[in-house]
XYZ file of C-alpha atoms in Angstrom:
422
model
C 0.000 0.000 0.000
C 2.091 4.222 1.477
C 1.686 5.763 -1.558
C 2.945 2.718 -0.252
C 1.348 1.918 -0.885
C 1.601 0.039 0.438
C 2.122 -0.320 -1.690
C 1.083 1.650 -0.741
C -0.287 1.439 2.092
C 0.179 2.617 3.064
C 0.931 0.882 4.871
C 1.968 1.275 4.051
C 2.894 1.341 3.323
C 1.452 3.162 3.590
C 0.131 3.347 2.572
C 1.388 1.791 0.560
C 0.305 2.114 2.166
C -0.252 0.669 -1.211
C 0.559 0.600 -0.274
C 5.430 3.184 3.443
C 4.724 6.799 3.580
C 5.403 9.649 5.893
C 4.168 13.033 6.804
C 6.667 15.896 5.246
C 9.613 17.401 7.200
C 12.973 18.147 6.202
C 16.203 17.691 8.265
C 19.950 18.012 7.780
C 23.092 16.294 9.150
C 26.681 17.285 8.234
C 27.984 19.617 5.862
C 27.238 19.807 1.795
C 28.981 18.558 -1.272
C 29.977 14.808 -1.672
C 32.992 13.356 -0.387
C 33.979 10.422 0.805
C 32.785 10.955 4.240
C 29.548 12.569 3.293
C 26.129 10.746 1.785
C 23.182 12.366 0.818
C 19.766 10.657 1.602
C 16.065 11.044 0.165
C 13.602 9.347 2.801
C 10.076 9.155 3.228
C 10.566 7.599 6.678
C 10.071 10.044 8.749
C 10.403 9.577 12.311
C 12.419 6.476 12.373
C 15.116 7.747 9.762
C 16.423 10.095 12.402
C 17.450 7.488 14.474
C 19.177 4.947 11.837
C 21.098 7.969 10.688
C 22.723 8.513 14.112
C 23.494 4.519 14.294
C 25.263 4.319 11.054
C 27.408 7.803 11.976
C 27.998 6.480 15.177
C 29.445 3.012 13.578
C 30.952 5.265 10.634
C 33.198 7.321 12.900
C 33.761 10.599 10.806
C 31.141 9.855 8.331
C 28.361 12.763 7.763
C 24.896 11.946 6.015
C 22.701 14.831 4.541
C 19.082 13.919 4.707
C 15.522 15.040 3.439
C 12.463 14.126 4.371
C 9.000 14.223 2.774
C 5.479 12.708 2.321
C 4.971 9.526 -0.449
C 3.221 12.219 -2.983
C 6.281 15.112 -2.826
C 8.485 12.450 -2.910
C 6.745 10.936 -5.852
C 6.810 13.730 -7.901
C 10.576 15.172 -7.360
C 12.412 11.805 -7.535
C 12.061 11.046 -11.292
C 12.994 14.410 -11.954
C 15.904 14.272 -9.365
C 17.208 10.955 -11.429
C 16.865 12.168 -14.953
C 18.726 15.411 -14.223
C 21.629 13.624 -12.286
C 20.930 15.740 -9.163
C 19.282 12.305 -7.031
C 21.019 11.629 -3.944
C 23.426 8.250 -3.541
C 20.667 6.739 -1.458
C 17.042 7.162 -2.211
C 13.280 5.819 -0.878
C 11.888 3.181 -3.314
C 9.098 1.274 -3.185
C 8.947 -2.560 -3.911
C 7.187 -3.913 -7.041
C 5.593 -1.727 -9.529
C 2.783 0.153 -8.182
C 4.307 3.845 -8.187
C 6.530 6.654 -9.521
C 8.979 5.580 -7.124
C 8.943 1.991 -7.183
C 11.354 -1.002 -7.814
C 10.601 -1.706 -11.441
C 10.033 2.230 -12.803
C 13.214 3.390 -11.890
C 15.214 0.343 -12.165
C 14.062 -0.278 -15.294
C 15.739 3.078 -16.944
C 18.902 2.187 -15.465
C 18.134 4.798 -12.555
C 19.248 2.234 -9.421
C 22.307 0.090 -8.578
C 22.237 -3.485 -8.405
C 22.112 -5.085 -5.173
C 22.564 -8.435 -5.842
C 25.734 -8.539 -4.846
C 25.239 -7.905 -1.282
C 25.452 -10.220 1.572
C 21.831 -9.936 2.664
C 20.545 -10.005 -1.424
C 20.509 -14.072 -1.404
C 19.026 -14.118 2.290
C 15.797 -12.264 1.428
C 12.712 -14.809 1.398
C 11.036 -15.497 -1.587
C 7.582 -13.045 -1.280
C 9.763 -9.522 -0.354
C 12.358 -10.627 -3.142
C 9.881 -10.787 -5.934
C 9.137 -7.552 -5.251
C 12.589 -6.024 -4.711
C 13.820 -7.843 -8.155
C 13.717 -5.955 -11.843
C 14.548 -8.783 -14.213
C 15.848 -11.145 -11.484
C 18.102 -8.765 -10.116
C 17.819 -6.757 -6.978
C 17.777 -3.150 -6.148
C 15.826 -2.481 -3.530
C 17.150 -3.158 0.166
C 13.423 -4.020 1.823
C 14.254 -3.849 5.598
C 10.581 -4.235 6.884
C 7.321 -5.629 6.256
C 4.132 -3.923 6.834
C 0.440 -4.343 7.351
C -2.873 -2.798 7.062
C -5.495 -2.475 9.083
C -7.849 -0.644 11.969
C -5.078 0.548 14.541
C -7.579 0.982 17.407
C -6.778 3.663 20.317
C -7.178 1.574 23.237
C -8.085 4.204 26.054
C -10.311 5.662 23.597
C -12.490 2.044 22.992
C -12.776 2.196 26.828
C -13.660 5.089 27.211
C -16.639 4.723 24.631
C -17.321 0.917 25.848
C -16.684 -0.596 22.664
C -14.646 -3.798 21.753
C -13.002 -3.835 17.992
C -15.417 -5.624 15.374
C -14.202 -9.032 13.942
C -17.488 -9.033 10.931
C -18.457 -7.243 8.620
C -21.970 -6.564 10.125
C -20.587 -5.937 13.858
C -18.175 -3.272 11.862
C -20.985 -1.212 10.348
C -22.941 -1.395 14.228
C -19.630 -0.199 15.562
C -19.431 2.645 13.435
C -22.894 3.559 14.324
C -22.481 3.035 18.317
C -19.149 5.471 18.061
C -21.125 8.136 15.828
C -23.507 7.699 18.752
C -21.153 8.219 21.526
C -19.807 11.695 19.905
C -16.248 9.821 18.427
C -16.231 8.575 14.927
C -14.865 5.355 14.797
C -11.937 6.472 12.290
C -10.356 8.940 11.096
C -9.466 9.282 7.247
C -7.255 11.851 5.988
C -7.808 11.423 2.396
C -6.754 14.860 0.922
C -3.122 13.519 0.708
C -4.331 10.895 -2.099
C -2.441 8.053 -0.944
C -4.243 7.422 1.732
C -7.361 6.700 -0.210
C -5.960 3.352 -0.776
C -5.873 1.752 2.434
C -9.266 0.989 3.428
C -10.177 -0.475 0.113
C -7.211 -2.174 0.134
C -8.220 -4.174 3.567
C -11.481 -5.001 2.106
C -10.235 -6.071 -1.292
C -7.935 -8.447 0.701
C -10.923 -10.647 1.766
C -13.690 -10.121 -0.687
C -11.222 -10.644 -3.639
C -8.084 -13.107 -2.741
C -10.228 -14.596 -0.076
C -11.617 -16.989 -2.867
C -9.332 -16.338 -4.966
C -5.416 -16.359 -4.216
C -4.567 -16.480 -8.314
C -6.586 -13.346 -9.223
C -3.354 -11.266 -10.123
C -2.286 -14.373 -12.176
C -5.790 -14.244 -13.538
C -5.154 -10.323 -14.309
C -2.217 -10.572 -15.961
C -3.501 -13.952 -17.853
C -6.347 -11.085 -19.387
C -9.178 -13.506 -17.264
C -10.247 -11.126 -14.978
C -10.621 -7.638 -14.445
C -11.345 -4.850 -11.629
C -14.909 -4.116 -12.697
C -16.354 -7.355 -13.277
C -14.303 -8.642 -9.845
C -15.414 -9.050 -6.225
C -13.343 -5.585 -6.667
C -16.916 -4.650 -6.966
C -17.832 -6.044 -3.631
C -15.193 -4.372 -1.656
C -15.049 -0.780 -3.184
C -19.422 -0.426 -2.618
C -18.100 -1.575 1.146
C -16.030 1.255 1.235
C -18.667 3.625 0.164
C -21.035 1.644 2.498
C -18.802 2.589 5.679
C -18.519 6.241 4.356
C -22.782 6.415 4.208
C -22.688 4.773 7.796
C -20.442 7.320 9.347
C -17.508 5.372 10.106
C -15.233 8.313 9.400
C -14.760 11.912 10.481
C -16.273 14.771 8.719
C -14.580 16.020 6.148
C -12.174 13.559 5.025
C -11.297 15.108 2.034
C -10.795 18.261 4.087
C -8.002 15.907 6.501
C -4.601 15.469 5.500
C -2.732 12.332 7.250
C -0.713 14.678 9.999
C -4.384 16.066 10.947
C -6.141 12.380 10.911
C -3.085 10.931 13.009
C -4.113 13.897 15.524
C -7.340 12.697 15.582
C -6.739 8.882 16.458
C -3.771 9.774 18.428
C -5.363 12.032 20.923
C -9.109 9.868 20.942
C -11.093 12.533 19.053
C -11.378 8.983 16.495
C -11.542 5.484 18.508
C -8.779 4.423 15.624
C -7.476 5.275 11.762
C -7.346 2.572 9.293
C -3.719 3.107 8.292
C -0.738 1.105 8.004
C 1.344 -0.532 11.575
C 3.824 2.303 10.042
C 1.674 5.038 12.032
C 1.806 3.343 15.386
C 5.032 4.980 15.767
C 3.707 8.284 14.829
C 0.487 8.024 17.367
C 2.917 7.358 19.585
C 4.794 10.249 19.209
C 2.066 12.424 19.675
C 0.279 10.760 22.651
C 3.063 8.653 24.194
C 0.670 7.522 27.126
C -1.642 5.913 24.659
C -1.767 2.480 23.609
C -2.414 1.349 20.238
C -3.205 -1.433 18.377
C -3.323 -3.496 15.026
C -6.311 -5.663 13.988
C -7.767 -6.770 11.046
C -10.623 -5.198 9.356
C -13.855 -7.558 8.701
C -15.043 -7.378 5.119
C -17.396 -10.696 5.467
C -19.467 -12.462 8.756
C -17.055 -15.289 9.007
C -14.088 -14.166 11.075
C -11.840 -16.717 9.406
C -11.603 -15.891 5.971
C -10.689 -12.439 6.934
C -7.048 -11.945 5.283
C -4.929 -8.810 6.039
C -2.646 -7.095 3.297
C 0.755 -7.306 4.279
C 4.330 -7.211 2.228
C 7.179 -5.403 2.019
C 7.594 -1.189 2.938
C 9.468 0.958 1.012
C 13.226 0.368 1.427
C 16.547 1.810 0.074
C 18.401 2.485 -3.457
C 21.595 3.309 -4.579
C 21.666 5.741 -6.896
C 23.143 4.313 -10.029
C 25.338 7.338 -10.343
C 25.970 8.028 -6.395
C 28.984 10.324 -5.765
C 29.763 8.378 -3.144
C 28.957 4.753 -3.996
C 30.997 2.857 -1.750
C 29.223 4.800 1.648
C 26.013 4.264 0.006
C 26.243 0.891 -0.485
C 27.552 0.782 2.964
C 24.789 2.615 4.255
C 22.176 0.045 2.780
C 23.976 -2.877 3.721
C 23.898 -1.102 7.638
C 19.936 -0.924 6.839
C 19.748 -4.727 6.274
C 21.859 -5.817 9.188
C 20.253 -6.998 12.379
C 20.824 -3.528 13.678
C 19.982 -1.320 11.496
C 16.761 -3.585 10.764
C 15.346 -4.099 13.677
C 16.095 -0.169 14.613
C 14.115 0.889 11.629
C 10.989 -1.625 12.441
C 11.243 -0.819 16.433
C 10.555 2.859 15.976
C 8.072 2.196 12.815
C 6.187 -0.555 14.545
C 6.773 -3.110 11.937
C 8.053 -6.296 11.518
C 12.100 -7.205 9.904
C 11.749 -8.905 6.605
C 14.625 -10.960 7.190
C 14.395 -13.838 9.960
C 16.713 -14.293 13.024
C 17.471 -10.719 13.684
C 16.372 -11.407 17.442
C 13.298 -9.007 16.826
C 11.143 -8.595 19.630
C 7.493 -8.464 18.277
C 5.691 -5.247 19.863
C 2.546 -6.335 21.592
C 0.561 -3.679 19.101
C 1.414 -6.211 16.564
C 0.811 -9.422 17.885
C -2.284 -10.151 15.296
C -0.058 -8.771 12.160
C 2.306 -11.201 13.356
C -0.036 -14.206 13.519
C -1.644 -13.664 10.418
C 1.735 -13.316 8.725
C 2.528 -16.835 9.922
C -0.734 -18.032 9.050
C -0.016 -17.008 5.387
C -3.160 -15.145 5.585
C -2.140 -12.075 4.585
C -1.827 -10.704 0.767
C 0.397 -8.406 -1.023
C -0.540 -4.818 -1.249
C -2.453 -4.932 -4.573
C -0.553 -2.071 -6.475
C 2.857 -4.296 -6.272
C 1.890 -6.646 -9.123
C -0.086 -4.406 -11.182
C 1.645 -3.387 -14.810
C 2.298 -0.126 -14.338
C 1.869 2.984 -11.880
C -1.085 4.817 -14.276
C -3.270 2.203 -12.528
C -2.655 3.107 -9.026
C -2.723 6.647 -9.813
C -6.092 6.334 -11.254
C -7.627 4.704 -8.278
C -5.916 7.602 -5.930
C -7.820 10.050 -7.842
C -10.966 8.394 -8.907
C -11.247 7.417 -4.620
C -11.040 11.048 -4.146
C -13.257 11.699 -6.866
C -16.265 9.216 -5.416
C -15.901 10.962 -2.031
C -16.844 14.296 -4.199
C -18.940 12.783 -5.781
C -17.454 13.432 -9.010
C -17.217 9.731 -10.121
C -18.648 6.391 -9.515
C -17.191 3.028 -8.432
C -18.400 1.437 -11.755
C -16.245 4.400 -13.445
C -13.145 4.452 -11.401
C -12.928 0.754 -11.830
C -13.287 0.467 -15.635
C -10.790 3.239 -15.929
C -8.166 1.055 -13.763
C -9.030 -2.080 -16.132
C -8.492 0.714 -19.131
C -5.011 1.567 -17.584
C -4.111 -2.030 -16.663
C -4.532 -3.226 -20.349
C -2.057 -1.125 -21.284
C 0.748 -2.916 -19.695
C 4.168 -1.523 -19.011
């Protein structure tokens, strides 16, 4: 899912989250130009990248790094641009598979990223993450983390309102209407930054769509299936269906992601359907609160619910770093046991390679369940044939909360865009 999407989420990846995507910032470390001792950084993890930065200088005695931070859809945008006018830093954001301007395939595929394959940790990465962090078998993304989406509930918040988390899809829709009743909207959606849009569809496309069917992308790409005439169907009226109950806060389109992470964070929302990215970030901003992962019900039978889950967005080298020999050390610090499970810790994720000695936070315990269950899903924008499609549904989402378009549009436009391959 950020747009992570996930992959956005977004989330996660965010979105990606759909789709891993943060709220913008900038910050600075060291001193300019690019010698040996100094690398230059483009992240969209902010709020964790902070931290990883002061590791690696503090194992890099001597060793400055110059860092940015913004949001998934300024990142987006200036990236490309960055790469084709050789002013991109050494190390750069990218998401995994192919669901976004800054993903794995679109910029390896010009020649924009270094390969990776080379690295220690390249031959270690399990099968699922490494599909997705591959362009033509070889690999150029360093994915340190893997994400999930769902309803991050506010736990003092639930209490305080007397509600328990739904686990169907009918005791979802009464929840929504007991919280509108209390005064506190169940969730809070800040769909102005478009990425966002994503995530809750994505959670119910998870069930309604791979639930009976775990070859529909195979299906997709086969030309056998398609978004409009697809449980896709199913899952996006659900999505309008919780929008008509009141599930969210008024004005989403009106509520960028710093203002809806307010809202959950401080119990003006019992939760936000986000990515496990934004634990870390309600944390920040209510660190007495306790937060917490689930699943969100897109059926009456608690056991076919599936979660999306896969890979964040990781780390590139810049095919044309200045410094390539510190970025490829800083990447390689990303995918070691320290780096990783520094990065996950203060994101609230999980490390996508095994045996780092990762301590699971209790916020994720279900995340972690359902990821051994193998019922969890990609983030649907990862295997889809190019980025027009994603960007299509970001709009058309916003567009159907405007009521500017349809479901039955939106979706035949993604088909449209899907057809057209890479």
């Amino acid at each position: 899912m950020k747009t992570r999407t996930l992959t956005t989420v977004v989330a996660a990846t965010t979105a990606a989250a759909l789709l891993a995507a943060c709220s913008g910032g900038t910050k600075a470390s060291g001193s300019g130009g690019g010698g040996s001792k100094t690398l230059t950084l483009a992240s969209i993890d902010q709020g964790s990248i902070e931290d990883v930065v002061k590791a690696f200088e503090k194992a890099n005695p001597g060793v400055k790094v110059r860092y940015t931070t913004s949001g998934a859809d300024q990142y987006q945008q200036q990236i490309r641009t960055q790469l084709s006018s050789g002013t991109a830093p050494d190390v750069m954001s990218v998401w995994p598979g192919n669901g976004n301007p800054g993903a794995t395939y679109v910029l390896a595929k010009p020649g924009y990223l270094r390969d990776l394959s080379d690295q220690p940790w390249a031959a270690k990465t399990p099968a699922a993450i490494k599909s997705v962090a591959q362009y033509n078998g070889k690999t150029y993304n360093a994915l340190f983390g893997q994400n999930g989406i769902g309803a991050v509930y506010n736990e003092q918040a639930l209490a305080k309102a007397g509600l328990t988390p739904p686990d169907t899809w009918t005791k979802l829709l009464a929840f929504c209407k007991d919280a509108k009743a209390e005064g506190t909207p169940a969730f809070a959606l800040g769909i102005q930054d478009n990425w966002v849009t994503q995530l809750v569809l994505y959670s119910m496309v998870a069930t309604t769509v791979y639930g009976p069917d775990r070859d529909f992308d195979a299906k997709m790409q086969a030309g056998k299936a398609t978004f409009a005439s697809s449980p896709w169907t199913t899952a996006l009226d659900k999505y309008v269906t919780m929008q008509k109950t009141g599930c969210f806060q008024k004005n989403p389109l009106g509520t960028n992601y710093e203002a809806s992470q307010q809202l959950a964070a401080t119990g003006k929302t019992l939760g936000i359907i986000q990515g496990n990215w934004v634990i870390a970030l309600l944390k920040q901003k209510n660190p007495q609160g306790t937060f917490t992962l689930k699943p969100l019900p897109a059926t009456d039978d608690p056991s076919q619910t599936l979660i999306p889950a896969a890979a964040g967005a990781g780390y590139g080298v810049n095919a044309k770093a200045k410094n390539p020999e510190l970025a490829l050390k800083f990447v390689n610090f990303v995918m070691s046991p320290q780096g990783m499970n520094l990065f996950v810790k203060k994101q609230g994720g999980l490390p996508s390679l095994p045996d780092t000695g990762f301590q699971v936070d209790p916020s994720l315990t279900e995340l972690s369940q359902f990821i051994r269950a193998n019922r969890t899903v990609p983030f649907m924008d990862q295997r889809w044939p190019n980025p027009k499609v994603q960007q299509t549904m970001l709009s058309g989402l916003q567009e159907i909360f405007s009521r500017q378009s349809t479901p039955d549009k939106v979706l035949k436009e993604m088909d449209t865009d899907y057809k057209a391959g890479s």
